[in-house]
Amino acid sequence: MSELQSTSPMIEARALTRHFTSRKQTVEAVRGLDLTVERGELVALLGPNGAGKSTTLRMLTTLIPPTSGTATVAGYDVGRDPREVRRRIGYIGQGNGAGHNQRARDELVSQGLAYGLDRNTARDRAVELAASLGLAELADRKVSTLSGGQRRRLDIAMGLIHGPELLFLDEPSTGLDPQNRANLQEHVVALRERFGTTVVLTTHYLDEADSLAERVVVVDHGTVVADDTPDRLKAVHASDRVVLGFRDHADAACAVRRVATAHPRAAVRHDGTHVYVEMGGGTFAVPALLADLAATGTPTVSVEVARPTLDDVFLNLTGRSLREGTGTDQSTPSETEEVVAA
Ligand SMILES: Nc1ncnc2c1ncn2[C@@H]1O[C@H](COP(=O)(O)OP(=O)(O)OP(=O)(O)O)[C@@H](O)[C@H]1O
Ligand SMILES: [Mg+2]
């Protein structure tokens, strides 16, 4: 590996664009997307259905060419050196699935052989990965008898068999129950600590992006609308919500004026005996606020502080909620639909 390849970012995409033409209509699936991922990072692409997450991964994994723009992965250009890129990455697609009739261990070894490992190395690696992913006791079972969560872990082991520097996971936990999802997340974190693998995953789960990823790249309509740590995204693009309760309406009415004066940038309203405040850094402002209100004769009788979620961030950035879903017009067409690159 040249010095450039070992010191350059693991992923560098600039103005990445991909159009599809389907039934004479052009879909701009990815529109000028910029993305940099450093070596060893765990990054989540978060966005609604049809945002362009899978299409982005498919370009970065060399499965489809960009319509325009550039991307280097592990220091190699996806267009000029697709083979070099592929040797260094693992990719677990959306709804992938290992074959059903083989035993889990054989499935892993076959995948290793397909990636050019010799049989001994493939076997050793299969044993090591099965242990890392909690599959050791299941290695002799047929894939068809594994649970959804176990199968997804096997998919991940298959993506890692050739020791890639970079692993792409497209919605690894979709369809799993909360327990299996948590278990899969633990495995992803452990793998990363053990092998130092850079991980890029896509998810619809806000809590997953929040707790698992060091960086969240929010994608909407084929472009990046925000890119930062979950904490900074929430601090910059959303507010804490503080609800203060008072003895009576009169106190609440006085308190609204007091809070609005003390925090001119906060959104303050009152409803009955409650005052609702939306403000950045509300958690830290509350003690002084309560002391001030008590000192001026309108003591609070209750207080609630809600931290923002990534959904609040998405709502503030796009005017839409990720939780609501985004209708059907953007959904990915079925495999059988005729599709050509524009
Ligand atoms: N092969 C294709 N032919 C035509 N249009 C496509 C094709 N693949 C994706 N699209 C369209 O491109 C847009 C982005 O799709 P993509 O699958 O990248 O979204 P996504 O963010 O992964 O969504 P999801 O969360 O549903 O997986 C969608 O409007 C989709 O219908
Ligand atoms: Mg997708």
mmCIF file of N, CA, C and O in Angstrom, residues 134-216:
data_model
loop_
_atom_site.group_PDB
_atom_site.id
_atom_site.type_symbol
_atom_site.label_atom_id
_atom_site.label_comp_id
_atom_site.label_asym_id
_atom_site.label_seq_id
_atom_site.Cartn_x
_atom_site.Cartn_y
_atom_site.Cartn_z
ATOM 1 N N GLY A 134 -20.431 -14.514 18.370
ATOM 2 C CA GLY A 134 -21.327 -15.345 19.172
ATOM 3 C C GLY A 134 -21.988 -16.440 18.361
ATOM 4 O O GLY A 134 -23.131 -16.825 18.614
ATOM 5 N N LEU A 135 -21.290 -16.958 17.357
ATOM 6 C CA LEU A 135 -21.881 -17.984 16.494
ATOM 7 C C LEU A 135 -21.202 -19.344 16.674
ATOM 8 O O LEU A 135 -21.573 -20.313 16.001
ATOM 9 N N ALA A 136 -20.222 -19.432 17.592
ATOM 10 C CA ALA A 136 -19.412 -20.659 17.683
ATOM 11 C C ALA A 136 -20.298 -21.892 17.891
ATOM 12 O O ALA A 136 -20.117 -22.918 17.237
ATOM 13 N N GLU A 137 -21.280 -21.768 18.770
ATOM 14 C CA GLU A 137 -22.104 -22.939 19.079
ATOM 15 C C GLU A 137 -23.091 -23.256 17.963
ATOM 16 O O GLU A 137 -23.718 -24.304 17.970
ATOM 17 N N LEU A 138 -23.232 -22.312 17.040
ATOM 18 C CA LEU A 138 -24.222 -22.489 15.973
ATOM 19 C C LEU A 138 -23.567 -22.908 14.666
ATOM 20 O O LEU A 138 -24.256 -23.114 13.671
ATOM 21 N N ALA A 139 -22.245 -23.030 14.670
ATOM 22 C CA ALA A 139 -21.516 -23.208 13.408
ATOM 23 C C ALA A 139 -21.904 -24.481 12.666
ATOM 24 O O ALA A 139 -21.826 -24.539 11.440
ATOM 25 N N ASP A 140 -22.380 -25.495 13.410
ATOM 26 C CA ASP A 140 -22.757 -26.750 12.746
ATOM 27 C C ASP A 140 -24.223 -26.778 12.336
ATOM 28 O O ASP A 140 -24.686 -27.739 11.730
ATOM 29 N N ARG A 141 -24.943 -25.721 12.693
ATOM 30 C CA ARG A 141 -26.368 -25.704 12.336
ATOM 31 C C ARG A 141 -26.544 -25.266 10.885
ATOM 32 O O ARG A 141 -25.773 -24.477 10.347
ATOM 33 N N LYS A 142 -27.624 -25.763 10.254
ATOM 34 C CA LYS A 142 -27.935 -25.281 8.903
ATOM 35 C C LYS A 142 -28.434 -23.845 9.008
ATOM 36 O O LYS A 142 -29.158 -23.493 9.958
ATOM 37 N N VAL A 143 -28.072 -23.050 8.010
ATOM 38 C CA VAL A 143 -28.425 -21.630 8.041
ATOM 39 C C VAL A 143 -29.939 -21.458 8.179
ATOM 40 O O VAL A 143 -30.415 -20.572 8.882
ATOM 41 N N SER A 144 -30.700 -22.368 7.530
ATOM 42 C CA SER A 144 -32.165 -22.228 7.533
ATOM 43 C C SER A 144 -32.752 -22.355 8.937
ATOM 44 O O SER A 144 -33.873 -21.927 9.169
ATOM 45 N N THR A 145 -31.985 -22.910 9.896
ATOM 46 C CA THR A 145 -32.538 -23.092 11.242
ATOM 47 C C THR A 145 -32.158 -21.944 12.178
ATOM 48 O O THR A 145 -32.546 -21.934 13.337
ATOM 49 N N LEU A 146 -31.374 -20.977 11.678
ATOM 50 C CA LEU A 146 -30.954 -19.870 12.542
ATOM 51 C C LEU A 146 -32.058 -18.823 12.652
ATOM 52 O O LEU A 146 -32.846 -18.650 11.718
ATOM 53 N N SER A 147 -32.077 -18.104 13.760
ATOM 54 C CA SER A 147 -33.058 -17.018 13.928
ATOM 55 C C SER A 147 -32.626 -15.828 13.066
ATOM 56 O O SER A 147 -31.479 -15.786 12.577
ATOM 57 N N GLY A 148 -33.524 -14.853 12.926
ATOM 58 C CA GLY A 148 -33.197 -13.668 12.119
ATOM 59 C C GLY A 148 -31.928 -12.973 12.599
ATOM 60 O O GLY A 148 -31.067 -12.597 11.814
ATOM 61 N N GLY A 149 -31.818 -12.832 13.923
ATOM 62 C CA GLY A 149 -30.652 -12.134 14.492
ATOM 63 C C GLY A 149 -29.376 -12.927 14.267
ATOM 64 O O GLY A 149 -28.324 -12.371 13.929
ATOM 65 N N GLN A 150 -29.472 -14.253 14.441
ATOM 66 C CA GLN A 150 -28.287 -15.100 14.230
ATOM 67 C C GLN A 150 -27.865 -15.060 12.760
ATOM 68 O O GLN A 150 -26.684 -14.997 12.432
ATOM 69 N N ARG A 151 -28.857 -15.043 11.872
ATOM 70 C CA ARG A 151 -28.536 -15.031 10.443
ATOM 71 C C ARG A 151 -27.875 -13.721 10.041
ATOM 72 O O ARG A 151 -26.974 -13.687 9.219
ATOM 73 N N ARG A 152 -28.352 -12.650 10.646
ATOM 74 C CA ARG A 152 -27.770 -11.337 10.329
ATOM 75 C C ARG A 152 -26.313 -11.297 10.816
ATOM 76 O O ARG A 152 -25.452 -10.720 10.181
ATOM 77 N N ARG A 153 -26.045 -11.935 11.958
ATOM 78 C CA ARG A 153 -24.663 -11.985 12.448
ATOM 79 C C ARG A 153 -23.800 -12.826 11.516
ATOM 80 O O ARG A 153 -22.635 -12.518 11.280
ATOM 81 N N LEU A 154 -24.418 -13.888 10.977
ATOM 82 C CA LEU A 154 -23.667 -14.707 10.010
ATOM 83 C C LEU A 154 -23.363 -13.875 8.753
ATOM 84 O O LEU A 154 -22.256 -13.940 8.199
ATOM 85 N N ASP A 155 -24.342 -13.083 8.319
ATOM 86 C CA ASP A 155 -24.103 -12.189 7.161
ATOM 87 C C ASP A 155 -22.884 -11.314 7.429
ATOM 88 O O ASP A 155 -22.042 -11.098 6.557
ATOM 89 N N ILE A 156 -22.822 -10.783 8.648
ATOM 90 C CA ILE A 156 -21.716 -9.880 8.986
ATOM 91 C C ILE A 156 -20.390 -10.650 8.985
ATOM 92 O O ILE A 156 -19.377 -10.170 8.466
ATOM 93 N N ALA A 157 -20.402 -11.846 9.529
ATOM 94 C CA ALA A 157 -19.178 -12.672 9.509
ATOM 95 C C ALA A 157 -18.750 -12.900 8.067
ATOM 96 O O ALA A 157 -17.554 -12.855 7.733
ATOM 97 N N MET A 158 -19.741 -13.129 7.166
ATOM 98 C CA MET A 158 -19.399 -13.361 5.751
ATOM 99 C C MET A 158 -18.757 -12.115 5.134
ATOM 100 O O MET A 158 -17.831 -12.217 4.335
ATOM 101 N N GLY A 159 -19.253 -10.971 5.550
ATOM 102 C CA GLY A 159 -18.683 -9.726 5.022
ATOM 103 C C GLY A 159 -17.285 -9.457 5.541
ATOM 104 O O GLY A 159 -16.549 -8.658 4.969
ATOM 105 N N LEU A 160 -16.923 -10.134 6.636
ATOM 106 C CA LEU A 160 -15.617 -9.867 7.272
ATOM 107 C C LEU A 160 -14.587 -10.968 7.015
ATOM 108 O O LEU A 160 -13.446 -10.848 7.454
ATOM 109 N N ILE A 161 -14.984 -12.026 6.314
ATOM 110 C CA ILE A 161 -14.135 -13.223 6.238
ATOM 111 C C ILE A 161 -12.758 -12.923 5.625
ATOM 112 O O ILE A 161 -11.756 -13.519 6.006
ATOM 113 N N HIS A 162 -12.705 -11.987 4.685
ATOM 114 C CA HIS A 162 -11.434 -11.713 4.021
ATOM 115 C C HIS A 162 -10.678 -10.566 4.711
ATOM 116 O O HIS A 162 -9.738 -10.019 4.137
ATOM 117 N N GLY A 163 -11.101 -10.229 5.931
ATOM 118 C CA GLY A 163 -10.367 -9.222 6.699
ATOM 119 C C GLY A 163 -10.387 -7.846 6.067
ATOM 120 O O GLY A 163 -9.353 -7.198 5.941
ATOM 121 N N PRO A 164 -11.581 -7.350 5.663
ATOM 122 C CA PRO A 164 -11.624 -6.040 5.006
ATOM 123 C C PRO A 164 -11.287 -4.913 5.977
ATOM 124 O O PRO A 164 -11.498 -5.044 7.180
ATOM 125 N N GLU A 165 -10.764 -3.819 5.418
ATOM 126 C CA GLU A 165 -10.474 -2.651 6.252
ATOM 127 C C GLU A 165 -11.745 -1.879 6.541
ATOM 128 O O GLU A 165 -11.812 -1.102 7.476
ATOM 129 N N LEU A 166 -12.718 -2.067 5.657
ATOM 130 C CA LEU A 166 -13.925 -1.248 5.692
ATOM 131 C C LEU A 166 -15.134 -2.145 5.482
ATOM 132 O O LEU A 166 -15.156 -2.959 4.547
ATOM 133 N N LEU A 167 -16.128 -2.000 6.352
ATOM 134 C CA LEU A 167 -17.338 -2.804 6.239
ATOM 135 C C LEU A 167 -18.536 -1.889 6.019
ATOM 136 O O LEU A 167 -18.746 -0.940 6.778
ATOM 137 N N PHE A 168 -19.305 -2.185 4.960
ATOM 138 C CA PHE A 168 -20.557 -1.457 4.703
ATOM 139 C C PHE A 168 -21.717 -2.351 5.124
ATOM 140 O O PHE A 168 -21.800 -3.499 4.675
ATOM 141 N N LEU A 169 -22.603 -1.816 5.930
ATOM 142 C CA LEU A 169 -23.773 -2.580 6.366
ATOM 143 C C LEU A 169 -25.018 -1.779 5.988
ATOM 144 O O LEU A 169 -25.214 -0.675 6.509
ATOM 145 N N ASP A 170 -25.824 -2.322 5.101
ATOM 146 C CA ASP A 170 -27.040 -1.596 4.708
ATOM 147 C C ASP A 170 -28.197 -2.110 5.558
ATOM 148 O O ASP A 170 -28.667 -3.231 5.376
ATOM 149 N N GLU A 171 -28.623 -1.283 6.490
ATOM 150 C CA GLU A 171 -29.715 -1.620 7.421
ATOM 151 C C GLU A 171 -29.518 -2.964 8.086
ATOM 152 O O GLU A 171 -30.357 -3.857 7.949
ATOM 153 N N PRO A 172 -28.434 -3.106 8.848
ATOM 154 C CA PRO A 172 -28.149 -4.409 9.448
ATOM 155 C C PRO A 172 -29.208 -4.880 10.429
ATOM 156 O O PRO A 172 -29.384 -6.069 10.622
ATOM 157 N N SER A 173 -29.941 -3.942 11.043
ATOM 158 C CA SER A 173 -30.845 -4.416 12.086
ATOM 159 C C SER A 173 -32.316 -4.295 11.737
ATOM 160 O O SER A 173 -33.164 -4.565 12.569
ATOM 161 N N THR A 174 -32.620 -3.934 10.480
ATOM 162 C CA THR A 174 -34.026 -3.867 10.088
ATOM 163 C C THR A 174 -34.648 -5.258 10.198
ATOM 164 O O THR A 174 -34.058 -6.240 9.760
ATOM 165 N N GLY A 175 -35.815 -5.326 10.791
ATOM 166 C CA GLY A 175 -36.517 -6.608 10.899
ATOM 167 C C GLY A 175 -36.132 -7.395 12.137
ATOM 168 O O GLY A 175 -36.713 -8.448 12.393
ATOM 169 N N LEU A 176 -35.164 -6.917 12.910
ATOM 170 C CA LEU A 176 -34.802 -7.645 14.125
ATOM 171 C C LEU A 176 -35.589 -7.100 15.318
ATOM 172 O O LEU A 176 -35.916 -5.919 15.351
ATOM 173 N N ASP A 177 -35.851 -7.985 16.282
ATOM 174 C CA ASP A 177 -36.529 -7.486 17.483
ATOM 175 C C ASP A 177 -35.520 -6.689 18.317
ATOM 176 O O ASP A 177 -34.314 -6.777 18.083
ATOM 177 N N PRO A 178 -36.012 -5.883 19.275
ATOM 178 C CA PRO A 178 -35.093 -4.992 20.010
ATOM 179 C C PRO A 178 -33.929 -5.726 20.665
ATOM 180 O O PRO A 178 -32.811 -5.224 20.686
ATOM 181 N N GLN A 179 -34.171 -6.937 21.161
ATOM 182 C CA GLN A 179 -33.093 -7.662 21.836
ATOM 183 C C GLN A 179 -32.005 -8.077 20.839
ATOM 184 O O GLN A 179 -30.810 -7.895 21.074
ATOM 185 N N ASN A 180 -32.434 -8.610 19.706
ATOM 186 C CA ASN A 180 -31.465 -9.006 18.681
ATOM 187 C C ASN A 180 -30.740 -7.796 18.105
ATOM 188 O O ASN A 180 -29.573 -7.871 17.732
ATOM 189 N N ARG A 181 -31.455 -6.686 18.038
ATOM 190 C CA ARG A 181 -30.851 -5.465 17.515
ATOM 191 C C ARG A 181 -29.733 -5.010 18.458
ATOM 192 O O ARG A 181 -28.635 -4.694 18.032
ATOM 193 N N ALA A 182 -30.039 -5.014 19.753
ATOM 194 C CA ALA A 182 -29.034 -4.601 20.742
ATOM 195 C C ALA A 182 -27.831 -5.536 20.686
ATOM 196 O O ALA A 182 -26.674 -5.094 20.723
ATOM 197 N N ASN A 183 -28.115 -6.819 20.535
ATOM 198 C CA ASN A 183 -27.058 -7.816 20.478
ATOM 199 C C ASN A 183 -26.170 -7.598 19.251
ATOM 200 O O ASN A 183 -24.944 -7.618 19.327
ATOM 201 N N LEU A 184 -26.798 -7.313 18.127
ATOM 202 C CA LEU A 184 -26.033 -7.062 16.888
ATOM 203 C C LEU A 184 -25.163 -5.809 17.043
ATOM 204 O O LEU A 184 -23.995 -5.795 16.632
ATOM 205 N N GLN A 185 -25.733 -4.803 17.662
ATOM 206 C CA GLN A 185 -24.968 -3.560 17.864
ATOM 207 C C GLN A 185 -23.741 -3.813 18.725
ATOM 208 O O GLN A 185 -22.658 -3.317 18.437
ATOM 209 N N GLU A 186 -23.927 -4.611 19.777
ATOM 210 C CA GLU A 186 -22.773 -4.932 20.636
ATOM 211 C C GLU A 186 -21.691 -5.619 19.825
ATOM 212 O O GLU A 186 -20.500 -5.350 19.992
ATOM 213 N N HIS A 187 -22.111 -6.519 18.937
ATOM 214 C CA HIS A 187 -21.127 -7.236 18.128
ATOM 215 C C HIS A 187 -20.388 -6.306 17.169
ATOM 216 O O HIS A 187 -19.187 -6.436 16.971
ATOM 217 N N VAL A 188 -21.114 -5.368 16.594
ATOM 218 C CA VAL A 188 -20.469 -4.423 15.660
ATOM 219 C C VAL A 188 -19.408 -3.608 16.399
ATOM 220 O O VAL A 188 -18.281 -3.440 15.928
ATOM 221 N N VAL A 189 -19.764 -3.153 17.604
ATOM 222 C CA VAL A 189 -18.808 -2.357 18.390
ATOM 223 C C VAL A 189 -17.591 -3.212 18.764
ATOM 224 O O VAL A 189 -16.439 -2.783 18.641
ATOM 225 N N ALA A 190 -17.850 -4.455 19.182
ATOM 226 C CA ALA A 190 -16.742 -5.329 19.612
ATOM 227 C C ALA A 190 -15.808 -5.642 18.433
ATOM 228 O O ALA A 190 -14.583 -5.649 18.582
ATOM 229 N N LEU A 191 -16.417 -5.865 17.265
ATOM 230 C CA LEU A 191 -15.612 -6.179 16.078
ATOM 231 C C LEU A 191 -14.675 -5.042 15.740
ATOM 232 O O LEU A 191 -13.523 -5.232 15.368
ATOM 233 N N ARG A 192 -15.230 -3.889 15.878
ATOM 234 C CA ARG A 192 -14.465 -2.714 15.549
ATOM 235 C C ARG A 192 -13.289 -2.560 16.511
ATOM 236 O O ARG A 192 -12.180 -2.266 16.114
ATOM 237 N N GLU A 193 -13.560 -2.826 17.784
ATOM 238 C CA GLU A 193 -12.465 -2.721 18.753
ATOM 239 C C GLU A 193 -11.415 -3.778 18.481
ATOM 240 O O GLU A 193 -10.220 -3.548 18.575
ATOM 241 N N ARG A 194 -11.864 -4.966 18.091
ATOM 242 C CA ARG A 194 -10.936 -6.081 17.910
ATOM 243 C C ARG A 194 -10.123 -5.938 16.635
ATOM 244 O O ARG A 194 -8.916 -6.137 16.622
ATOM 245 N N PHE A 195 -10.789 -5.615 15.522
ATOM 246 C CA PHE A 195 -10.102 -5.624 14.223
ATOM 247 C C PHE A 195 -9.805 -4.229 13.689
ATOM 248 O O PHE A 195 -9.176 -4.083 12.643
ATOM 249 N N GLY A 196 -10.317 -3.196 14.362
ATOM 250 C CA GLY A 196 -10.081 -1.828 13.896
ATOM 251 C C GLY A 196 -10.772 -1.512 12.576
ATOM 252 O O GLY A 196 -10.384 -0.584 11.860
ATOM 253 N N THR A 197 -11.805 -2.282 12.259
ATOM 254 C CA THR A 197 -12.492 -2.100 10.972
ATOM 255 C C THR A 197 -13.262 -0.771 10.953
ATOM 256 O O THR A 197 -13.924 -0.424 11.925
ATOM 257 N N THR A 198 -13.160 -0.050 9.866
ATOM 258 C CA THR A 198 -13.998 1.134 9.659
ATOM 259 C C THR A 198 -15.402 0.626 9.294
ATOM 260 O O THR A 198 -15.517 -0.306 8.492
ATOM 261 N N VAL A 199 -16.431 1.206 9.880
ATOM 262 C CA VAL A 199 -17.790 0.713 9.607
ATOM 263 C C VAL A 199 -18.672 1.867 9.127
ATOM 264 O O VAL A 199 -18.709 2.927 9.754
ATOM 265 N N VAL A 200 -19.359 1.636 8.006
ATOM 266 C CA VAL A 200 -20.366 2.591 7.527
ATOM 267 C C VAL A 200 -21.677 1.824 7.444
ATOM 268 O O VAL A 200 -21.757 0.822 6.728
ATOM 269 N N LEU A 201 -22.673 2.278 8.184
ATOM 270 C CA LEU A 201 -23.939 1.564 8.129
ATOM 271 C C LEU A 201 -25.074 2.532 7.845
ATOM 272 O O LEU A 201 -24.958 3.740 8.091
ATOM 273 N N THR A 202 -26.155 1.991 7.312
ATOM 274 C CA THR A 202 -27.349 2.816 7.126
ATOM 275 C C THR A 202 -28.394 2.328 8.121
ATOM 276 O O THR A 202 -28.390 1.154 8.501
ATOM 277 N N THR A 203 -29.238 3.214 8.536
ATOM 278 C CA THR A 203 -30.287 2.794 9.473
ATOM 279 C C THR A 203 -31.473 3.736 9.413
ATOM 280 O O THR A 203 -31.349 4.895 9.026
ATOM 281 N N HIS A 204 -32.628 3.182 9.773
ATOM 282 C CA HIS A 204 -33.821 4.001 9.976
ATOM 283 C C HIS A 204 -34.025 4.265 11.454
ATOM 284 O O HIS A 204 -34.889 5.031 11.823
ATOM 285 N N TYR A 205 -33.283 3.526 12.278
ATOM 286 C CA TYR A 205 -33.514 3.603 13.715
ATOM 287 C C TYR A 205 -32.729 4.758 14.307
ATOM 288 O O TYR A 205 -31.504 4.742 14.357
ATOM 289 N N LEU A 206 -33.478 5.749 14.789
ATOM 290 C CA LEU A 206 -32.847 6.946 15.336
ATOM 291 C C LEU A 206 -31.999 6.614 16.552
ATOM 292 O O LEU A 206 -30.897 7.128 16.713
ATOM 293 N N ASP A 207 -32.514 5.741 17.398
ATOM 294 C CA ASP A 207 -31.774 5.412 18.622
ATOM 295 C C ASP A 207 -30.493 4.651 18.279
ATOM 296 O O ASP A 207 -29.467 4.806 18.938
ATOM 297 N N GLU A 208 -30.559 3.857 17.227
ATOM 298 C CA GLU A 208 -29.369 3.103 16.824
ATOM 299 C C GLU A 208 -28.278 4.059 16.331
ATOM 300 O O GLU A 208 -27.115 3.960 16.734
ATOM 301 N N ALA A 209 -28.673 4.993 15.488
ATOM 302 C CA ALA A 209 -27.700 5.977 14.995
ATOM 303 C C ALA A 209 -27.122 6.758 16.165
ATOM 304 O O ALA A 209 -25.923 7.008 16.251
ATOM 305 N N ASP A 210 -27.997 7.101 17.103
ATOM 306 C CA ASP A 210 -27.593 7.931 18.234
ATOM 307 C C ASP A 210 -26.590 7.211 19.131
ATOM 308 O O ASP A 210 -25.559 7.750 19.512
ATOM 309 N N SER A 211 -26.887 5.958 19.452
ATOM 310 C CA SER A 211 -26.057 5.288 20.449
ATOM 311 C C SER A 211 -24.841 4.598 19.836
ATOM 312 O O SER A 211 -23.808 4.457 20.480
ATOM 313 N N LEU A 212 -24.938 4.193 18.582
ATOM 314 C CA LEU A 212 -23.874 3.360 18.008
ATOM 315 C C LEU A 212 -22.825 4.184 17.263
ATOM 316 O O LEU A 212 -21.634 3.899 17.341
ATOM 317 N N ALA A 213 -23.292 5.198 16.540
ATOM 318 C CA ALA A 213 -22.378 5.874 15.616
ATOM 319 C C ALA A 213 -21.640 7.030 16.276
ATOM 320 O O ALA A 213 -22.204 7.751 17.098
ATOM 321 N N GLU A 214 -20.397 7.188 15.906
ATOM 322 C CA GLU A 214 -19.654 8.373 16.356
ATOM 323 C C GLU A 214 -20.061 9.576 15.537
ATOM 324 O O GLU A 214 -20.008 10.699 16.008
ATOM 325 N N ARG A 215 -20.427 9.298 14.294
ATOM 326 C CA ARG A 215 -20.852 10.388 13.425
ATOM 327 C C ARG A 215 -22.115 9.977 12.701
ATOM 328 O O ARG A 215 -22.232 8.839 12.247
ATOM 329 N N VAL A 216 -23.040 10.910 12.581
ATOM 330 C CA VAL A 216 -24.272 10.631 11.866
ATOM 331 C C VAL A 216 -24.337 11.558 10.657
ATOM 332 O O VAL A 216 -24.179 12.775 10.791
#
